[in-house]
PDB file of C-alpha atoms in Angstrom:
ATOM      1  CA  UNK A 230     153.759 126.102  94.303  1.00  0.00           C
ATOM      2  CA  UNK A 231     157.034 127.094  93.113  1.00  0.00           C
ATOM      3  CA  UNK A 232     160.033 125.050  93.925  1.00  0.00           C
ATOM      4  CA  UNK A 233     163.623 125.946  94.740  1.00  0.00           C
ATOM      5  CA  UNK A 234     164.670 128.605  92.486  1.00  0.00           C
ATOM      6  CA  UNK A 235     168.371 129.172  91.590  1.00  0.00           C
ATOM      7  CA  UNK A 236     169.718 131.647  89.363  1.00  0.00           C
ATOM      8  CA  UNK A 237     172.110 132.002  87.071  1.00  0.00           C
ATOM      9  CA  UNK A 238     172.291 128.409  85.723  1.00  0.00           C
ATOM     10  CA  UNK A 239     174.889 129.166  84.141  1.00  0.00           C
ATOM     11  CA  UNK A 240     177.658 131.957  84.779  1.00  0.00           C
ATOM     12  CA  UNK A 241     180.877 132.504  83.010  1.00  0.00           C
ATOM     13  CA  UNK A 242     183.717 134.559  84.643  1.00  0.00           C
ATOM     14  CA  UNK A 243     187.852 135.461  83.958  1.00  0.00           C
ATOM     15  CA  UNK A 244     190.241 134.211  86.872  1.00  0.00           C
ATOM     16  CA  UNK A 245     189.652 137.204  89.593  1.00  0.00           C
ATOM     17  CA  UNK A 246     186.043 138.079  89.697  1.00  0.00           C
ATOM     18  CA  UNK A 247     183.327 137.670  91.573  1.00  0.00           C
ATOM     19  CA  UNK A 248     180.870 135.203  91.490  1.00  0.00           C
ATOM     20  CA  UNK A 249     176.481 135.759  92.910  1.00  0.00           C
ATOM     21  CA  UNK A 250     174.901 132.655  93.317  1.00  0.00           C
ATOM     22  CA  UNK A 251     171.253 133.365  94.303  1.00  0.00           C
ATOM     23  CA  UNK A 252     168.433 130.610  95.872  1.00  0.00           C
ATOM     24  CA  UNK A 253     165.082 130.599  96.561  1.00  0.00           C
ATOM     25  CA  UNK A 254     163.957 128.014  98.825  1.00  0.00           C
ATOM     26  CA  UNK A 255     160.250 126.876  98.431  1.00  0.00           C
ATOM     27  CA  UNK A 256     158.140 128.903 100.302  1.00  0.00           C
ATOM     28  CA  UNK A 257     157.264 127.831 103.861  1.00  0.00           C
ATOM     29  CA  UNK A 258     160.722 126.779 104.422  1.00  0.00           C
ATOM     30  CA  UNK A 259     163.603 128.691 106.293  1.00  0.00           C
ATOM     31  CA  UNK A 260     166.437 126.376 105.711  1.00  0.00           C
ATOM     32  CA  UNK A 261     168.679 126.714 102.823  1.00  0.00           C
ATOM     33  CA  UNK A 262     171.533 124.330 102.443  1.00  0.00           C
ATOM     34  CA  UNK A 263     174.621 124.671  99.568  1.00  0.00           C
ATOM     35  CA  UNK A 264     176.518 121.906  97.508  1.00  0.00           C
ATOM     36  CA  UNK A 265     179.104 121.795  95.464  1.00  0.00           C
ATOM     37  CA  UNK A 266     179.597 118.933  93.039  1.00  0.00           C
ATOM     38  CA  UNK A 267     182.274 118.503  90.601  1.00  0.00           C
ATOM     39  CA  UNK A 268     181.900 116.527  87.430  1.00  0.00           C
ATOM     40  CA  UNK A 269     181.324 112.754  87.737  1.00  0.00           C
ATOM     41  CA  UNK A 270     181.657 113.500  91.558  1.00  0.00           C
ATOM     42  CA  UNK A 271     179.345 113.392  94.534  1.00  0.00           C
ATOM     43  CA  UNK A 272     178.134 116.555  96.080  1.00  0.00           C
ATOM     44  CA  UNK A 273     180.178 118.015  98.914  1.00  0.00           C
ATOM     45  CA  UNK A 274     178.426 120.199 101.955  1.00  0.00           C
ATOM     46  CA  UNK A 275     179.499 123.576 101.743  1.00  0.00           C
ATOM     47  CA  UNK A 276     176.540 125.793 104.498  1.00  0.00           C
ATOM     48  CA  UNK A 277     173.323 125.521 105.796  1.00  0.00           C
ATOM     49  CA  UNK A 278     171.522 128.389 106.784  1.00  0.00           C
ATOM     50  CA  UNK A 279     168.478 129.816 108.365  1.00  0.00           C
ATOM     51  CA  UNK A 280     166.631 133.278 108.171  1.00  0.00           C
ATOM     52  CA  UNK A 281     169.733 136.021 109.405  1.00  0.00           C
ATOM     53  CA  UNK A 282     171.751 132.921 110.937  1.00  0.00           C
ATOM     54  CA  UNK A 283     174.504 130.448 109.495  1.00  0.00           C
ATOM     55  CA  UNK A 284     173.965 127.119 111.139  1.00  0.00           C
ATOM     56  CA  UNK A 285     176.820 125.319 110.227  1.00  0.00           C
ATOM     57  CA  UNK A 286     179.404 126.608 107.680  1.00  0.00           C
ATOM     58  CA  UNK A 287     182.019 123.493 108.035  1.00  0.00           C
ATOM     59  CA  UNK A 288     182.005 122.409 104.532  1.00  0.00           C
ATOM     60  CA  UNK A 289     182.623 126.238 102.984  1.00  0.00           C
ATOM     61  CA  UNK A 290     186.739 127.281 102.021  1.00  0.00           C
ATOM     62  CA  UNK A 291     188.016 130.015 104.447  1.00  0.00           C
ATOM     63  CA  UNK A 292     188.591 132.184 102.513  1.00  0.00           C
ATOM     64  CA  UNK A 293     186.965 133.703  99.443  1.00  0.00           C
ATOM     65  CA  UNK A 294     183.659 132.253  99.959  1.00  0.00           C
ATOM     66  CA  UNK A 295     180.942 133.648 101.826  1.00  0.00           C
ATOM     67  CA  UNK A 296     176.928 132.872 102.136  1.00  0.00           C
ATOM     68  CA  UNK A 297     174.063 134.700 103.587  1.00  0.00           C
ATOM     69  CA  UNK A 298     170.322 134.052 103.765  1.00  0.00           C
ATOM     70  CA  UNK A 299     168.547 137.695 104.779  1.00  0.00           C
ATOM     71  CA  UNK A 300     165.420 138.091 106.123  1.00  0.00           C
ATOM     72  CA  UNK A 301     164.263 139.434 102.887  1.00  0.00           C
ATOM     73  CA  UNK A 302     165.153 137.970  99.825  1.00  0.00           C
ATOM     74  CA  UNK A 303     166.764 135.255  98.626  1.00  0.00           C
ATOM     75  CA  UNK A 304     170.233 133.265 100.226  1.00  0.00           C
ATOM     76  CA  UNK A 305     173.195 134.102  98.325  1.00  0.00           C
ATOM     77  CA  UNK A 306     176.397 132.553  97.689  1.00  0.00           C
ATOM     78  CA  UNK A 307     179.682 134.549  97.036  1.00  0.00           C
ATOM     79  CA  UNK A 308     183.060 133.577  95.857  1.00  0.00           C
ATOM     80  CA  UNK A 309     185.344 136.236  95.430  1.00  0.00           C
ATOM     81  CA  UNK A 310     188.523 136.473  92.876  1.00  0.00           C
ATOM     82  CA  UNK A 311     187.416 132.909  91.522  1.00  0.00           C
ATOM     83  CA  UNK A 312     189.912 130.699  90.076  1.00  0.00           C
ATOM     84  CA  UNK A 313     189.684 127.516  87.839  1.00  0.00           C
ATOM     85  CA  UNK A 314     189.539 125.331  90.275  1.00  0.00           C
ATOM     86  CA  UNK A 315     185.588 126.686  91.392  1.00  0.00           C
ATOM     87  CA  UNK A 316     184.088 125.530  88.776  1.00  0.00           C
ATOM     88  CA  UNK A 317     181.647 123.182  89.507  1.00  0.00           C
ATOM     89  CA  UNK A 318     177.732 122.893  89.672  1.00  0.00           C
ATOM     90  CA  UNK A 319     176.546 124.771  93.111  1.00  0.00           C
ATOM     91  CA  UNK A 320     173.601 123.050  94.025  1.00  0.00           C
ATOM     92  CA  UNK A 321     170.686 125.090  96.671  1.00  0.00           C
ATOM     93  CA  UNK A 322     168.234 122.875  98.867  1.00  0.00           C
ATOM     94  CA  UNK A 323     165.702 124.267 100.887  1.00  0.00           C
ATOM     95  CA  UNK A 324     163.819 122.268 104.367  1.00  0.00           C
ATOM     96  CA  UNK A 325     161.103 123.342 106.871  1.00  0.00           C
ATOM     97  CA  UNK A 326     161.456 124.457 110.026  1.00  0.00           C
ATOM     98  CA  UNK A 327     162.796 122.636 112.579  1.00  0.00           C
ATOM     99  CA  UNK A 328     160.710 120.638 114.645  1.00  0.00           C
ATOM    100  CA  UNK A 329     158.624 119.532 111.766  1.00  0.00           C
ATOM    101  CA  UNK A 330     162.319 119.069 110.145  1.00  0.00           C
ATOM    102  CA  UNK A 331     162.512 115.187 109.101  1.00  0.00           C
ATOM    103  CA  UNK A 332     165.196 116.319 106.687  1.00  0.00           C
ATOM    104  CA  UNK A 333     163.979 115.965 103.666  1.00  0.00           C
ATOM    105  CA  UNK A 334     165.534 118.511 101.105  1.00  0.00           C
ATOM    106  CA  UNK A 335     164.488 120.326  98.065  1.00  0.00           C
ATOM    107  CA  UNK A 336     166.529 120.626  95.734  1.00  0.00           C
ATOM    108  CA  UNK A 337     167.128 123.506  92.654  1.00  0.00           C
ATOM    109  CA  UNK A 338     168.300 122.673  89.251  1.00  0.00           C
ATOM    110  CA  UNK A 339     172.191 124.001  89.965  1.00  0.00           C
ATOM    111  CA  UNK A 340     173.836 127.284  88.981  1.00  0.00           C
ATOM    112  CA  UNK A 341     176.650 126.032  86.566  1.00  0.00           C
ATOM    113  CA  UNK A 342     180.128 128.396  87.299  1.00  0.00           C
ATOM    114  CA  UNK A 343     182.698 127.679  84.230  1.00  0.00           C
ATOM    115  CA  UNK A 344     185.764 130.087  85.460  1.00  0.00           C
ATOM    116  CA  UNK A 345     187.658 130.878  82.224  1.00  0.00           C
TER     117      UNK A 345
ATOM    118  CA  UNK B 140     181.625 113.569 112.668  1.00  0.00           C
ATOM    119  CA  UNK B 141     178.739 111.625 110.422  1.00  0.00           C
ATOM    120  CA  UNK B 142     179.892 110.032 107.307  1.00  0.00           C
ATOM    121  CA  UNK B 143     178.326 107.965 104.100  1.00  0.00           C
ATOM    122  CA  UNK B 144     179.846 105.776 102.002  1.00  0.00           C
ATOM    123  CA  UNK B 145     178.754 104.303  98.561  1.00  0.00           C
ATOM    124  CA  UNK B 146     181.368 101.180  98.017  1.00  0.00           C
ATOM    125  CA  UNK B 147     180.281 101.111  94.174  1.00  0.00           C
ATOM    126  CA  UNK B 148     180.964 103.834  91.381  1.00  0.00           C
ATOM    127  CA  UNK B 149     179.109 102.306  89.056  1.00  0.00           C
ATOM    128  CA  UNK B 150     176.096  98.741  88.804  1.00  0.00           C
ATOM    129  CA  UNK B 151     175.131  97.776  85.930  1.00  0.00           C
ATOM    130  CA  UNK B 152     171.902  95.394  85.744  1.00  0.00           C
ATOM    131  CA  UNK B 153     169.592  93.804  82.694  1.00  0.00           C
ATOM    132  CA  UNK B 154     165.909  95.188  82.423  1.00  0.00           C
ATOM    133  CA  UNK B 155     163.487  93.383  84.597  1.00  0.00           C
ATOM    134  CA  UNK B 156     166.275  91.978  87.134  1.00  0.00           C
ATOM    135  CA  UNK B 157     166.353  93.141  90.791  1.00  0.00           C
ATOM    136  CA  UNK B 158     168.728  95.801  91.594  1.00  0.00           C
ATOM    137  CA  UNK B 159     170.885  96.555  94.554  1.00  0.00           C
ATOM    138  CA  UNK B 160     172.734 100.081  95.498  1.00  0.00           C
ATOM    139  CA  UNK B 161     174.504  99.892  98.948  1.00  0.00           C
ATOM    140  CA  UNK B 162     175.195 102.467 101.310  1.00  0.00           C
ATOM    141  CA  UNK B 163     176.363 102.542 104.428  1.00  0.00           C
ATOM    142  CA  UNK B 164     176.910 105.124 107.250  1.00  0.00           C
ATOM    143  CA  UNK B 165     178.240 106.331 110.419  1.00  0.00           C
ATOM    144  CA  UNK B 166     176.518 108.492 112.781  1.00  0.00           C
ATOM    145  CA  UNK B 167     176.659 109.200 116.820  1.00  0.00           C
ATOM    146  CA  UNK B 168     172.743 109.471 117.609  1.00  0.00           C
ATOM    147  CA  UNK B 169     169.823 107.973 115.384  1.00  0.00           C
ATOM    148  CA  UNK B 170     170.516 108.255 111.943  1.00  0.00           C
ATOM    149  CA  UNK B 171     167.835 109.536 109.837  1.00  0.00           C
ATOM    150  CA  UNK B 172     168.726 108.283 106.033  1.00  0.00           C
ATOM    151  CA  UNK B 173     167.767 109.501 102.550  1.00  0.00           C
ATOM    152  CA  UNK B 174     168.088 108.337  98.904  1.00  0.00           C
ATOM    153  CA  UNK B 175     168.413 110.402  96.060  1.00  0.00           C
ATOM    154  CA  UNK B 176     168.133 110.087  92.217  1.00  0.00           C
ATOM    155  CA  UNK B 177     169.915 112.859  89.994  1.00  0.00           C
ATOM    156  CA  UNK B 178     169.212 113.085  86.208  1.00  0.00           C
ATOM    157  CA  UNK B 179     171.890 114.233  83.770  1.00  0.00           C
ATOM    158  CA  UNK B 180     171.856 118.666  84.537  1.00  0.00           C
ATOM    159  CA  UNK B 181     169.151 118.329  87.088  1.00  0.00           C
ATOM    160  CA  UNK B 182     168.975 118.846  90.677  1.00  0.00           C
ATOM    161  CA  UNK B 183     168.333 115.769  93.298  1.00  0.00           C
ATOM    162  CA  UNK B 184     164.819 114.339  93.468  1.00  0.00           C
ATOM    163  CA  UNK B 185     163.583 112.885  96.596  1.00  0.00           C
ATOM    164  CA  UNK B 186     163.211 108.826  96.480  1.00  0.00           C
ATOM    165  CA  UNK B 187     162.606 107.696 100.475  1.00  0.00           C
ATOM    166  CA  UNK B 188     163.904 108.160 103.720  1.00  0.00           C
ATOM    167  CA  UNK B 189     163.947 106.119 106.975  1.00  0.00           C
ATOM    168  CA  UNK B 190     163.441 108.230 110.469  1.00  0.00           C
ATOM    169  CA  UNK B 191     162.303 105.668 112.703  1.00  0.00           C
ATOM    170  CA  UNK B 192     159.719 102.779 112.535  1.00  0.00           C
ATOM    171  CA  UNK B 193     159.328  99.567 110.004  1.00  0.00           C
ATOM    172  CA  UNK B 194     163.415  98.831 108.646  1.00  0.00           C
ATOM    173  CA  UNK B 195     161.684  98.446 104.653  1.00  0.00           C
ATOM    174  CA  UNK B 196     160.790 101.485 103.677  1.00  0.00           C
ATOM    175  CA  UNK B 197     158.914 102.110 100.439  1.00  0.00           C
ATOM    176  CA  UNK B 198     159.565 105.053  98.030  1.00  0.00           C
ATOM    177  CA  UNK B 199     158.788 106.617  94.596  1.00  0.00           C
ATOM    178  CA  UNK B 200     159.134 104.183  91.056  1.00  0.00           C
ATOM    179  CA  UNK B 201     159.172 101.157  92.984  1.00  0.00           C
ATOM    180  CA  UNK B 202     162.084 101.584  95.008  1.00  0.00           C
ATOM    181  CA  UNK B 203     162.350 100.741  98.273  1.00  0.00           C
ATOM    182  CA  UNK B 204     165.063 100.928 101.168  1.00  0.00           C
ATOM    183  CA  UNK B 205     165.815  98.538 104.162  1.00  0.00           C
ATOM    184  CA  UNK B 206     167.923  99.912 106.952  1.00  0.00           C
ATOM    185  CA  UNK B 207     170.204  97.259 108.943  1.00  0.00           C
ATOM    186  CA  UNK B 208     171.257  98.882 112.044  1.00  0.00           C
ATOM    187  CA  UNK B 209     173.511  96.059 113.173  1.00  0.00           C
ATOM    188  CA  UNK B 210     175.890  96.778 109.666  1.00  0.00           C
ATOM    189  CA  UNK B 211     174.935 100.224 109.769  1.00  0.00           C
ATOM    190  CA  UNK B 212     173.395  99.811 106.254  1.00  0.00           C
ATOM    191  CA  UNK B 213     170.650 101.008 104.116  1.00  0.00           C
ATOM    192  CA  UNK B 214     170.736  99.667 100.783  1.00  0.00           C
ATOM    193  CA  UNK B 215     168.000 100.669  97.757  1.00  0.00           C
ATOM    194  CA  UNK B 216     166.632  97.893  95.968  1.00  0.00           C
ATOM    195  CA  UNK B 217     163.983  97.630  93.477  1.00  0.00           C
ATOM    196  CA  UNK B 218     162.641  94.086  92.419  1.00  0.00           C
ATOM    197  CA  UNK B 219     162.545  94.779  88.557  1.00  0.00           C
ATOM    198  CA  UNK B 220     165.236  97.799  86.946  1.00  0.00           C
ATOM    199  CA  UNK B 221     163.911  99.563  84.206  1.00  0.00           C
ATOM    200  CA  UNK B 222     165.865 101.584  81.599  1.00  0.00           C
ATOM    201  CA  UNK B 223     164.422 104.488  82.784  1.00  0.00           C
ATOM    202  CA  UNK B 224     165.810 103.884  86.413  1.00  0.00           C
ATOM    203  CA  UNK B 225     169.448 104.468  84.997  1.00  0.00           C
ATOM    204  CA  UNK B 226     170.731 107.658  86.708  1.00  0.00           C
ATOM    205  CA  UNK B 227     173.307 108.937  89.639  1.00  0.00           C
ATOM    206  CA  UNK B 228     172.046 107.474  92.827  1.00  0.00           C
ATOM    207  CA  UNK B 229     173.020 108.704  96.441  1.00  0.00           C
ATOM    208  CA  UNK B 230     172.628 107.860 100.022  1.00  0.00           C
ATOM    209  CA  UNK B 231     172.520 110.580 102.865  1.00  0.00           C
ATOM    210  CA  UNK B 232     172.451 110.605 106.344  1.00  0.00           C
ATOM    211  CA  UNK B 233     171.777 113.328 108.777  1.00  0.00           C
ATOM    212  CA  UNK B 234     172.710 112.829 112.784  1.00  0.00           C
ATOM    213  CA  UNK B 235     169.210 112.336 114.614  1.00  0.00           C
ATOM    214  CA  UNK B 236     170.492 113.384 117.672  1.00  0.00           C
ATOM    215  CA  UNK B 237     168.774 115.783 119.686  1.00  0.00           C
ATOM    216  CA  UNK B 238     165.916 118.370 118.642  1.00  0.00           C
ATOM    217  CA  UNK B 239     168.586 120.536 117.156  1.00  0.00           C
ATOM    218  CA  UNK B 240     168.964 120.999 113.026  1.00  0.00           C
ATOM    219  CA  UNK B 241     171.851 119.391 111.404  1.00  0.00           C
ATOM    220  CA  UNK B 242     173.871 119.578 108.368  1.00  0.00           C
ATOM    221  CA  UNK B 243     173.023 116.252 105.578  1.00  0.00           C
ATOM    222  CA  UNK B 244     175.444 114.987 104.326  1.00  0.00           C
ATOM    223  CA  UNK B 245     175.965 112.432 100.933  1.00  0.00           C
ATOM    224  CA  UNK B 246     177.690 110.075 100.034  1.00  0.00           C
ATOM    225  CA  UNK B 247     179.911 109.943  96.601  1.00  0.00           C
ATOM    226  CA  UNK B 248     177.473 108.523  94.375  1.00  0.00           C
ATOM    227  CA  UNK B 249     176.571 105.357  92.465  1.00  0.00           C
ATOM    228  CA  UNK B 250     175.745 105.235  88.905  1.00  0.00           C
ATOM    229  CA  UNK B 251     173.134 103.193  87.886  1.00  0.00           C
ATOM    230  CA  UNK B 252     173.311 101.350  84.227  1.00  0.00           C
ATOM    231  CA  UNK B 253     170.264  99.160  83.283  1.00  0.00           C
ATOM    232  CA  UNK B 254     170.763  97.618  79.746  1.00  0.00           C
ATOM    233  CA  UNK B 255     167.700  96.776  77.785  1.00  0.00           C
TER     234      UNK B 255
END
């Protein structure tokens, strides 16, 4: 049984392009949450999604960011024209559906972004 | 709004002594509370949670959790450190209330040091 699944683990990019975060959450589970966590730091809430639907989105910059979780495929997160100040460690987490939800979270290895 | 805080940055403790990470939170319904361990470049493991029930909680490699409602509290503890428990500790909380899914949030981190 597979875990969470992120990909890249590590991505490189120049001031101005785009960066594709992708997650797979374990299977069974519709809930994918994102963190971002700078070095030596804690990990701040960015989204949580579910299948076609973005719960709560509080913790994710106006602009330039962006996050979906289709109903095929895995949950993405985007960050257009990137600039130093992104990189970090984006963490996915993955849950079960509600109602059986206690909250416990799954976590991926990170995708590392280093913006050059 | 829900909230976590983790007063120290870093505790350092001898092998074989009892350890102590606080947390406390802040939370407008029943607060359902989580501990983490993260190992240097990996994602967050699971340690214990509290949802409702006994306040002492046990968890994985010995650790357990007791949560004080009174000081709004829940504090890890394990009776005897071992090397191997050094790593980046953290508290979460997400807001019981209702049936509905929330966001989890965490708290800033405490490192853990245990000397031989």
């Amino acid at each position: 049984n597979a875990g969470v699944m992120q990909n890249p683990r590590h991505l490189v990019r120049r001031r101005g392009q785009e960066a594709r975060l992708r997650c797979s959450p374990m299977k069974g589970h519709s809930h994918v949450y994102w963190y971002r966590q700078l070095p030596e730091e804690g990990l701040k809430f960015m989204v949580y999604l579910q299948k076609e639907n973005i719960i709560d989105e509080s913790g994710m910059p106006k602009e330039r960011f962006s996050a979906e979780f289709p109903k095929e495929g895995p949950s993405i997160l985007r960050i257009q024209q990137v600039v130093r100040g992104d990189s970090a460690a984006y963490f996915c987490a993955s849950s079960k559906l509600a109602g059986e939800n206690t909250g416990e979270l799954f976590f991926g290895e990170g995708s590392r972004l280093t913006v050059l | 709004a829900q909230s976590v805080a983790q007063p120290e940055d870093q505790v350092n403790v001898a092998e074989g002594n009892p350890l102590t990470v606080k947390c406390t939170y802040s939370v407008s319904g029943n607060p359902y509370l989580f501990w983490y361990v993260q190992y240097p470049n990996r994602g967050l493991q699971f340690l214990l949670k509290y949802i409702t029930g006994d306040n002492l909680v046990k968890g994985s490699y010995g650790f357990e959790a007791e949560f004080n409602k009174s000081q709004t509290s829940f504090h890890l503890k394990k009776p005897s450190a071992l090397v191997s428990d050094s790593a980046l500790y953290f508290c979460a909380v997400r807001d019981g209330r209702g049936s509905s899914a929330s966001k989890i949030i965490f708290g800033s981190g405490t490192r853990l040091s245990i000397r031989p």
